[in-house]
């Protein structure tokens, strides 16, 4: 152990900061054993702007499938959550903040910040304050689906080798589709972008004063494979004015995971309360840093970080082409192994939407009378049912499908409802649908030669014991749970410890600082067999609506966009005139990851 700043190794501390969908959280961690000594959370003032540009002067309406944020909200996390976490650790454990040797951060991905050469976000310039494309495009901004479709079609038509590393499909959530959307919808904003920066790298820039592009997001979200991005010729074929997108806006020196991006500047030290000059770890993705926090970095251990969405990450010593995966990157999680990623775009968001928009007042009142939240009350009622008793099967596509179909034009579906269907019936069917989505991912990996032997869950949703047992039964896998309530933040702290020189590498640090409860839930074969029948129905619907049997979901999305566009053009009110429950639903869900 070689901590910097002349600190006693026994007392050395690190700070991890996790940037989620609605808030940022900081945790102070002891380097020698991973003990979490203090933490704090700070919500983003502007949350997620999905229906209205609340940060803009005119508060203009946004088109469907948009999701924007304000970068200044991220800096507020550094100025509030980090000092609060330090104060909590001082009060509870008497720590000395001078013992902090490093800070690490993680972010939702793909979350993009358009900036000038010095890192100033375009939305902070007066000329662009009311231009939606000048703001952060959050991971769940899906309005670039048309651009993603064109990228995929062209890649396959030209036989581009990199498309196979992404399961055959590039997502609308990623860097290139979002960048192309800006070019084609607001050329003035596009021309003003001097760096198209992952938020994970932008926040590190604010801490150490240097822009370092992290290898994780560059590989998974930026189509960097074997040291190369898509060619200039390919980009020009998409749009002639897109030809220099890589060289002019994306390309930048790469920092490897666990390395130091630089040291904490005097300004950053002032707002965080941390010692100037400590190590600042290269940025990372919230899902990928969680694997070390759960001490689950070996081949076969799939980590599912479950919050508003779910991201599935795992390591393997084998390179394979997995249909619909989000990507495979050498060293994408830890050095020396191939890191795989898959995911579900909506999980906790779906449960939150249902509670916010489809539960009658009598249930809300009954929950309050019991001293329970509505989620807890519905879970309690749902747990009393036999498997299949509700007579329903649902598709978990309310926020589109990330894996294995990679199609954000898909939408949610519940089949089997009658006049006797109760809220707890639909709620349980939605819980089960997300488990079926994970089983689809697990089986797809196994069929491609990358078997999953253990499912490790992190994130806010692991608190729901019914949901966890459903996942174990549906997947027939032992389900382990991370012991930390702040998995990504702990993972970032582990990377900070490595960046500061306290451990040789992330795998070594994970063995000491990370932990999980092995096989906290085990599958029951009788329940698993009954779920097989429901999963067969889920698969039939999945393939029918997701693989071209009926494109009604795509057509309905197109009809909706046209209708909303007409309303926005005429300025008339409609069903979306106020919050359509989307923001409220997301706000009610424990959220930890979105990558």
Coordinates of C-alpha atoms in Angstrom, one line a residue, residues 184-558:
X184 CA -29.4 17.3 -38.2
X185 CA -31.7 19.2 -35.9
X186 CA -29.6 22.2 -34.7
X187 CA -26.6 22.8 -36.9
X188 CA -25.6 26.0 -35.0
X189 CA -25.3 24.1 -31.7
X190 CA -23.4 21.2 -33.4
X191 CA -20.9 23.6 -34.9
X192 CA -20.3 25.2 -31.5
X193 CA -19.4 21.8 -29.9
X194 CA -15.6 21.5 -29.5
X195 CA -15.7 18.5 -27.3
X196 CA -18.5 15.9 -27.2
X197 CA -17.9 14.7 -23.6
X198 CA -19.2 11.9 -21.5
X199 CA -20.5 13.3 -18.2
X200 CA -18.2 10.8 -16.5
X201 CA -15.2 12.6 -18.0
X202 CA -16.6 16.1 -17.7
X203 CA -17.0 15.8 -13.9
X204 CA -13.4 14.5 -13.6
X205 CA -12.4 17.5 -15.7
X206 CA -14.0 19.8 -13.0
X207 CA -12.0 18.0 -10.3
X208 CA -8.5 17.8 -11.8
X209 CA -8.6 20.5 -14.5
X210 CA -7.7 18.0 -17.2
X211 CA -9.9 16.3 -19.8
X212 CA -9.2 12.5 -19.9
X213 CA -11.5 10.2 -21.9
X214 CA -12.1 7.0 -20.0
X215 CA -11.7 3.7 -21.7
X216 CA -15.0 2.3 -20.5
X217 CA -17.4 4.8 -22.1
X218 CA -15.2 5.2 -25.1
X219 CA -15.4 1.4 -25.8
X220 CA -19.0 0.8 -24.8
X221 CA -20.7 4.0 -25.9
X222 CA -18.2 5.6 -28.3
X223 CA -17.6 2.6 -30.6
X224 CA -13.8 2.6 -29.9
X225 CA -12.6 -0.9 -30.7
X226 CA -9.0 -2.1 -31.2
X227 CA -7.9 1.5 -31.0
X228 CA -10.1 2.8 -33.8
X229 CA -13.4 4.6 -34.1
X230 CA -15.8 4.3 -37.1
X231 CA -14.0 5.7 -40.2
X232 CA -14.3 9.1 -41.7
X233 CA -15.7 7.4 -44.8
X234 CA -18.4 5.7 -42.8
X235 CA -19.4 8.9 -41.1
X236 CA -19.5 10.8 -44.3
X237 CA -21.9 8.2 -45.8
X238 CA -24.3 8.9 -42.9
X239 CA -24.1 12.6 -43.5
X240 CA -21.3 14.5 -45.4
X241 CA -21.2 17.0 -42.6
X242 CA -20.7 14.3 -40.0
X243 CA -17.4 13.1 -41.6
X244 CA -15.1 14.9 -39.0
X245 CA -17.3 14.0 -35.9
X246 CA -14.5 11.8 -34.5
X247 CA -11.5 14.0 -35.2
X248 CA -13.2 17.3 -34.4
X249 CA -15.4 16.4 -31.4
X250 CA -14.8 12.9 -30.0
X251 CA -11.2 11.8 -30.3
X252 CA -9.1 12.4 -27.2
X253 CA -6.4 10.7 -25.1
X254 CA -7.7 7.6 -23.3
X255 CA -7.3 6.9 -19.6
X256 CA -7.4 3.3 -18.4
X257 CA -9.7 2.3 -15.5
X258 CA -8.0 2.6 -12.1
X259 CA -5.5 5.1 -13.3
X260 CA -5.1 8.7 -12.1
X261 CA -6.5 11.4 -14.4
X262 CA -4.7 14.0 -12.4
X263 CA -4.8 15.6 -9.0
X264 CA -7.4 17.7 -7.2
X265 CA -7.2 21.4 -8.1
X266 CA -7.3 24.2 -5.5
X267 CA -10.8 25.2 -6.7
X268 CA -12.1 21.7 -6.4
X269 CA -10.5 21.3 -3.0
X270 CA -12.2 24.4 -1.9
X271 CA -15.7 23.3 -2.9
X272 CA -15.4 19.7 -1.7
X273 CA -13.4 20.2 1.5
X274 CA -10.9 17.6 0.3
X275 CA -7.1 18.0 0.4
X276 CA -5.6 19.7 -2.7
X277 CA -3.4 17.4 -4.8
X278 CA -5.0 14.1 -4.0
X279 CA -5.4 11.6 -6.8
X280 CA -8.5 11.9 -9.1
X281 CA -9.4 8.5 -10.7
X282 CA -10.2 8.2 -14.4
X283 CA -14.0 8.4 -14.8
X284 CA -16.2 5.3 -15.1
X285 CA -19.7 4.1 -15.5
X286 CA -22.0 3.4 -12.6
X287 CA -22.6 -0.2 -13.5
X288 CA -19.0 -1.1 -14.3
X289 CA -17.6 0.2 -11.0
X290 CA -20.2 -1.8 -9.1
X291 CA -18.7 -5.2 -10.0
X292 CA -15.6 -4.6 -7.9
X293 CA -17.8 -3.2 -5.0
X294 CA -19.5 -6.6 -5.0
X295 CA -16.3 -8.5 -5.3
X296 CA -17.7 -10.0 -8.4
X297 CA -15.1 -9.6 -11.2
X298 CA -14.5 -13.2 -12.1
X299 CA -15.8 -14.9 -15.3
X300 CA -19.4 -16.1 -14.9
X301 CA -20.4 -13.6 -12.3
X302 CA -23.1 -11.3 -13.9
X303 CA -23.7 -8.2 -11.9
X304 CA -27.2 -6.7 -12.3
X305 CA -27.4 -3.1 -11.0
X306 CA -31.1 -2.5 -10.6
X307 CA -32.5 0.9 -10.2
X308 CA -34.6 3.0 -12.6
X309 CA -33.1 0.7 -15.3
X310 CA -30.9 -2.3 -15.0
X311 CA -27.4 -2.7 -16.4
X312 CA -25.9 -6.2 -16.6
X313 CA -22.1 -6.5 -16.6
X314 CA -19.8 -9.4 -16.4
X315 CA -16.2 -10.5 -17.2
X316 CA -15.0 -13.3 -19.4
X317 CA -11.8 -14.7 -20.6
X318 CA -13.5 -15.4 -23.9
X319 CA -14.4 -13.0 -26.7
X320 CA -17.7 -13.8 -28.3
X321 CA -20.5 -12.2 -30.3
X322 CA -23.6 -12.0 -28.1
X323 CA -26.7 -10.8 -30.0
X324 CA -28.1 -7.6 -28.6
X325 CA -25.4 -7.0 -26.0
X326 CA -24.5 -3.4 -25.4
X327 CA -20.9 -4.2 -26.0
X328 CA -17.8 -6.1 -25.3
X329 CA -14.6 -4.2 -24.5
X330 CA -11.1 -5.5 -23.6
X331 CA -10.4 -4.3 -20.1
X332 CA -13.9 -2.6 -20.0
X333 CA -14.4 -3.6 -16.3
X334 CA -11.0 -4.9 -15.1
X335 CA -7.7 -5.3 -16.8
X336 CA -7.0 -8.6 -18.4
X337 CA -10.6 -9.8 -19.1
X338 CA -13.2 -9.0 -21.7
X339 CA -16.0 -6.9 -20.1
X340 CA -19.5 -7.5 -21.4
X341 CA -22.5 -5.2 -21.0
X342 CA -26.2 -5.7 -21.5
X343 CA -29.2 -4.0 -20.0
X344 CA -32.9 -3.2 -19.6
X345 CA -34.0 0.4 -20.2
X346 CA -36.8 0.4 -17.7
X347 CA -37.2 -1.5 -14.5
X348 CA -37.7 0.6 -11.4
X349 CA -39.0 3.3 -13.7
X350 CA -41.8 1.0 -14.7
X351 CA -42.8 0.2 -11.2
X352 CA -42.7 3.9 -10.3
X353 CA -44.8 4.8 -13.4
X354 CA -47.5 2.2 -12.4
X355 CA -47.7 3.5 -8.8
X356 CA -47.8 7.1 -9.9
X357 CA -50.4 6.7 -12.6
X358 CA -52.5 3.5 -12.1
X359 CA -53.1 2.9 -8.4
X360 CA -56.5 4.1 -7.0
X361 CA -56.7 6.4 -4.0
X362 CA -58.1 3.6 -1.9
X363 CA -54.8 1.7 -2.2
X364 CA -52.8 4.8 -1.3
X365 CA -55.0 5.4 1.7
X366 CA -54.7 1.7 2.8
X367 CA -50.9 1.8 2.5
X368 CA -50.8 5.0 4.6
X369 CA -53.0 3.5 7.2
X370 CA -50.5 0.7 7.5
X371 CA -47.6 3.0 7.6
X372 CA -46.3 1.6 4.3
X373 CA -45.3 3.1 1.0
X374 CA -47.4 2.1 -2.0
X375 CA -44.7 0.0 -3.4
X376 CA -44.4 -1.9 -0.2
X377 CA -48.1 -2.3 0.1
X378 CA -48.5 -3.7 -3.5
X379 CA -45.6 -6.0 -3.0
X380 CA -47.2 -7.4 0.2
X381 CA -50.4 -8.1 -1.6
X382 CA -48.6 -9.5 -4.7
X383 CA -46.6 -11.9 -2.5
X384 CA -49.8 -13.6 -1.3
X385 CA -50.5 -14.8 -4.9
X386 CA -49.7 -18.1 -6.5
X387 CA -47.6 -17.9 -9.6
X388 CA -49.9 -17.3 -12.5
X389 CA -52.9 -16.5 -10.4
X390 CA -53.2 -13.0 -11.8
X391 CA -53.6 -14.4 -15.3
X392 CA -51.3 -11.8 -16.9
X393 CA -48.1 -11.6 -18.8
X394 CA -46.4 -8.2 -19.5
X395 CA -43.6 -6.9 -21.7
X396 CA -41.1 -4.7 -19.9
X397 CA -40.6 -2.2 -22.7
X398 CA -42.1 1.0 -21.3
X399 CA -38.8 2.7 -21.9
X400 CA -37.9 0.6 -25.0
X401 CA -35.7 -2.5 -25.1
X402 CA -32.0 -2.2 -24.6
X403 CA -31.1 -5.9 -24.7
X404 CA -31.4 -8.1 -26.6
X405 CA -33.5 -6.2 -29.2
X406 CA -31.9 -2.8 -28.9
X407 CA -35.0 -1.0 -30.0
X408 CA -36.3 2.0 -28.1
X409 CA -39.3 2.3 -30.4
X410 CA -40.9 -0.6 -28.6
X411 CA -43.4 0.0 -25.8
X412 CA -44.9 -1.7 -22.8
X413 CA -47.7 -4.3 -22.9
X414 CA -49.9 -6.2 -20.5
X415 CA -51.9 -9.1 -21.8
X416 CA -54.8 -10.8 -19.9
X417 CA -56.4 -8.0 -18.0
X418 CA -60.1 -8.3 -17.2
X419 CA -62.7 -6.4 -15.2
X420 CA -61.5 -8.3 -12.1
X421 CA -57.8 -7.5 -12.5
X422 CA -56.5 -5.7 -9.4
X423 CA -53.6 -3.2 -9.1
X424 CA -51.5 -5.9 -7.3
X425 CA -52.1 -8.3 -10.2
X426 CA -50.6 -5.9 -12.7
X427 CA -47.9 -4.8 -10.3
X428 CA -46.7 -8.4 -9.9
X429 CA -46.9 -9.0 -13.6
X430 CA -44.6 -6.1 -14.2
X431 CA -42.1 -7.4 -11.6
X432 CA -42.1 -10.7 -13.3
X433 CA -41.7 -9.1 -16.8
X434 CA -38.5 -7.5 -15.7
X435 CA -37.2 -10.9 -14.5
X436 CA -38.2 -12.4 -17.8
X437 CA -36.2 -9.7 -19.5
X438 CA -33.1 -10.6 -17.5
X439 CA -33.6 -14.3 -18.2
X440 CA -33.7 -13.5 -21.9
X441 CA -30.4 -11.8 -21.6
X442 CA -28.8 -14.6 -19.5
X443 CA -29.9 -17.2 -22.0
X444 CA -28.7 -15.2 -24.9
X445 CA -25.2 -14.9 -23.3
X446 CA -25.2 -18.7 -22.5
X447 CA -26.1 -19.6 -26.1
X448 CA -23.2 -17.4 -27.4
X449 CA -20.7 -19.3 -25.2
X450 CA -20.5 -16.9 -22.3
X451 CA -22.3 -18.8 -19.5
X452 CA -23.6 -17.0 -16.4
X453 CA -23.1 -19.0 -13.2
X454 CA -24.0 -16.4 -10.5
X455 CA -26.4 -13.4 -10.6
X456 CA -25.2 -10.7 -8.3
X457 CA -27.7 -7.8 -7.6
X458 CA -26.9 -4.3 -6.5
X459 CA -28.9 -1.1 -6.5
X460 CA -32.0 0.2 -4.7
X461 CA -34.4 -2.5 -5.9
X462 CA -32.6 -5.4 -4.0
X463 CA -34.5 -4.2 -0.9
X464 CA -37.6 -5.8 -2.5
X465 CA -37.4 -9.4 -1.3
X466 CA -40.3 -10.6 -3.4
X467 CA -38.6 -9.2 -6.5
X468 CA -35.3 -10.9 -5.7
X469 CA -36.9 -14.3 -5.2
X470 CA -38.8 -13.9 -8.4
X471 CA -35.5 -13.3 -10.2
X472 CA -33.8 -16.3 -8.6
X473 CA -36.8 -18.5 -9.6
X474 CA -37.2 -17.2 -13.1
X475 CA -33.5 -17.4 -14.0
X476 CA -32.8 -20.6 -11.9
X477 CA -29.6 -18.9 -10.7
X478 CA -28.3 -18.4 -7.2
X479 CA -28.8 -14.7 -6.5
X480 CA -26.1 -13.0 -4.4
X481 CA -26.5 -9.4 -3.1
X482 CA -24.0 -6.7 -2.6
X483 CA -23.7 -5.7 1.1
X484 CA -23.2 -2.0 0.4
X485 CA -26.2 0.3 0.0
X486 CA -24.0 2.5 -2.1
X487 CA -22.6 0.1 -4.6
X488 CA -21.4 2.4 -7.4
X489 CA -20.1 5.0 -4.9
X490 CA -18.1 2.2 -3.2
X491 CA -16.9 1.0 -6.5
X492 CA -15.7 4.5 -7.4
X493 CA -13.9 4.6 -4.0
X494 CA -12.1 1.4 -4.9
X495 CA -10.9 2.9 -8.1
X496 CA -9.7 6.0 -6.2
X497 CA -7.7 3.7 -3.9
X498 CA -6.0 2.1 -6.9
X499 CA -5.4 5.5 -8.6
X500 CA -3.8 6.7 -5.3
X501 CA -1.4 3.7 -5.3
X502 CA -2.9 1.9 -2.4
X503 CA -3.5 -1.3 -4.4
X504 CA -1.8 -2.7 -7.5
X505 CA -5.0 -3.0 -9.5
X506 CA -8.8 -3.1 -9.3
X507 CA -9.0 -6.8 -8.9
X508 CA -6.7 -6.8 -5.9
X509 CA -8.6 -3.8 -4.3
X510 CA -12.0 -5.5 -4.9
X511 CA -10.9 -8.6 -2.9
X512 CA -10.3 -6.4 0.2
X513 CA -12.8 -3.5 -0.2
X514 CA -15.7 -5.2 -1.9
X515 CA -18.2 -7.8 -0.6
X516 CA -21.4 -9.6 -1.3
X517 CA -23.7 -12.1 0.4
X518 CA -23.3 -15.2 -1.7
X519 CA -26.6 -17.0 -2.7
X520 CA -28.8 -14.8 -0.6
X521 CA -31.7 -16.2 -2.6
X522 CA -31.8 -19.6 -4.2
X523 CA -34.2 -20.8 -6.9
X524 CA -37.0 -23.2 -6.0
X525 CA -37.5 -25.8 -8.7
X526 CA -41.3 -26.0 -8.3
X527 CA -41.7 -22.2 -8.7
X528 CA -39.2 -22.2 -11.5
X529 CA -41.2 -24.8 -13.5
X530 CA -44.4 -22.7 -13.1
X531 CA -42.5 -19.6 -14.2
X532 CA -41.4 -21.6 -17.3
X533 CA -45.0 -21.5 -18.6
X534 CA -45.3 -17.7 -18.2
X535 CA -41.8 -17.2 -19.7
X536 CA -42.9 -19.1 -22.8
X537 CA -45.8 -16.7 -23.2
X538 CA -43.4 -13.8 -22.6
X539 CA -41.0 -15.1 -25.2
X540 CA -43.8 -15.5 -27.8
X541 CA -44.9 -11.9 -27.3
X542 CA -41.3 -10.7 -27.2
X543 CA -40.6 -12.2 -30.6
X544 CA -43.9 -11.3 -32.1
X545 CA -43.7 -7.6 -31.3
X546 CA -40.0 -7.3 -31.1
X547 CA -38.8 -9.2 -34.1
X548 CA -41.2 -8.0 -36.8
X549 CA -44.3 -10.1 -36.3
X550 CA -46.3 -6.9 -35.8
X551 CA -44.8 -3.4 -35.9
X552 CA -47.7 -1.8 -34.2
X553 CA -45.5 -0.3 -31.5
X554 CA -43.4 1.5 -34.0
X555 CA -46.4 2.8 -35.8
X556 CA -48.0 4.0 -32.6
X557 CA -44.8 5.9 -31.7
X558 CA -44.8 7.5 -35.1

